[in-house]
Amino acid sequence: QEQNSVPSVVNPMIINGCLQTNELEYHILYTPLPESSKFIILFRDPADWLWASWNFWIDKHLDKNPPVDHDWATPGHHYRSPELFHELIASQGAIRTA
């Protein structure tokens, strides 16, 4: 009986993480890739992604500097609420500083 086999891939590169659009553009433009490269890019629902992103990262126009050396929003240091998020979105960029 003949078995179907899947060819093995030597040293596959798997990237799992959050990419900012400017980082993605940089890597596409300046990183040489083999012609056989294939990508699977998954996107979240834009509204869910925006809410999660705002809760995770600091807003350099609105927040004070983080207590440690990273750009993550810190509970108790950076204020986050659904109401503030709604006001920021509804203002269409008019609210820029605290």
CSV table of C-alpha atoms in Angstrom, one decimal:
chain,number,residue,atom,x,y,z
A,1,GLN,CA,0.0,0.0,0.0
A,2,GLU,CA,1.4,3.4,-1.0
A,3,GLN,CA,1.4,6.2,1.5
A,4,ASN,CA,1.0,9.8,0.6
A,5,SER,CA,3.9,11.8,2.0
A,6,VAL,CA,4.3,15.5,2.5
A,7,PRO,CA,7.7,16.8,1.5
A,8,SER,CA,9.6,18.1,4.5
A,9,VAL,CA,10.7,21.8,4.6
A,10,VAL,CA,14.2,22.4,5.7
A,11,ASN,CA,14.6,25.1,8.3
A,12,PRO,CA,11.2,26.8,7.9
A,13,MET,CA,11.0,30.3,9.4
A,14,ILE,CA,7.9,30.9,11.5
A,15,ILE,CA,7.2,34.4,12.7
A,16,ASN,CA,4.4,34.9,15.3
A,17,GLY,CA,3.9,38.3,16.7
A,18,CYS,CA,2.6,41.9,16.3
A,19,LEU,CA,4.1,43.9,13.5
A,20,GLN,CA,3.6,47.6,13.1
A,21,THR,CA,2.8,48.6,9.5
A,22,ASN,CA,6.0,50.6,9.1
A,23,GLU,CA,8.1,47.5,10.2
A,24,LEU,CA,6.2,45.3,7.8
A,25,GLU,CA,6.8,47.7,4.9
A,26,TYR,CA,10.5,48.0,5.8
A,27,HIS,CA,11.0,44.2,5.8
A,28,ILE,CA,9.1,43.8,2.5
A,29,LEU,CA,11.1,46.5,0.8
A,30,TYR,CA,14.6,45.8,2.2
A,31,THR,CA,14.8,42.1,3.2
A,32,PRO,CA,15.8,39.8,0.3
A,33,LEU,CA,13.5,36.8,0.3
A,34,PRO,CA,13.8,33.6,-1.7
A,35,GLU,CA,11.5,33.5,-4.7
A,36,SER,CA,9.7,30.5,-3.3
A,37,SER,CA,8.6,32.4,-0.1
A,38,LYS,CA,5.0,32.1,0.8
A,39,PHE,CA,3.2,34.1,3.5
A,40,ILE,CA,0.0,33.6,5.4
A,41,ILE,CA,-1.1,36.8,7.0
A,42,LEU,CA,-4.1,36.9,9.3
A,43,PHE,CA,-5.8,40.0,10.4
A,44,ARG,CA,-8.1,40.6,13.3
A,45,ASP,CA,-11.4,42.4,13.2
A,46,PRO,CA,-10.2,46.1,12.8
A,47,ALA,CA,-12.3,47.4,15.8
A,48,ASP,CA,-11.1,44.6,18.1
A,49,TRP,CA,-7.5,45.1,16.9
A,50,LEU,CA,-7.7,48.9,17.6
A,51,TRP,CA,-9.1,48.4,21.1
A,52,ALA,CA,-6.5,45.7,22.0
A,53,SER,CA,-3.7,47.8,20.5
A,54,TRP,CA,-4.7,50.9,22.5
A,55,ASN,CA,-4.9,48.9,25.7
A,56,PHE,CA,-1.5,47.3,25.2
A,57,TRP,CA,0.7,50.2,23.8
A,58,ILE,CA,1.2,53.7,25.2
A,59,ASP,CA,-0.2,56.6,23.2
A,60,LYS,CA,2.8,58.9,22.9
A,61,HIS,CA,0.4,61.9,22.3
A,62,LEU,CA,-1.7,61.2,25.4
A,63,ASP,CA,0.2,59.2,28.0
A,64,LYS,CA,3.1,60.1,30.2
A,65,ASN,CA,6.2,58.0,29.9
A,66,PRO,CA,6.1,54.4,31.1
A,67,PRO,CA,7.7,53.6,34.5
A,68,VAL,CA,10.1,51.2,32.8
A,69,ASP,CA,11.9,51.2,29.4
A,70,HIS,CA,9.2,49.8,27.1
A,71,ASP,CA,6.2,51.2,25.2
A,72,TRP,CA,3.5,49.1,26.9
A,73,ALA,CA,0.6,50.6,28.8
A,74,THR,CA,1.1,50.0,32.5
A,75,PRO,CA,-2.0,49.4,34.7
A,76,GLY,CA,-2.1,52.1,37.4
A,77,HIS,CA,0.2,54.3,35.4
A,78,HIS,CA,-1.7,54.8,32.2
A,79,TYR,CA,-5.4,55.4,32.3
A,80,ARG,CA,-7.6,53.2,30.0
A,81,SER,CA,-11.3,53.0,29.8
A,82,PRO,CA,-14.0,52.2,27.2
A,83,GLU,CA,-15.3,55.7,27.6
A,84,LEU,CA,-12.0,57.4,26.9
A,85,PHE,CA,-11.3,55.1,24.0
A,86,HIS,CA,-14.7,56.1,22.5
A,87,GLU,CA,-14.0,59.8,23.0
A,88,LEU,CA,-10.6,59.5,21.3
A,89,ILE,CA,-12.1,57.6,18.3
A,90,ALA,CA,-15.2,60.0,18.1
A,91,SER,CA,-12.9,63.1,18.2
A,92,GLN,CA,-11.2,61.9,14.9
A,93,GLY,CA,-7.8,63.0,16.1
A,94,ALA,CA,-8.9,66.3,17.7
A,95,ILE,CA,-7.9,65.0,21.2
A,96,ARG,CA,-4.1,64.8,21.1
A,97,THR,CA,-2.9,65.7,24.6
A,98,ALA,CA,-4.0,65.2,28.2
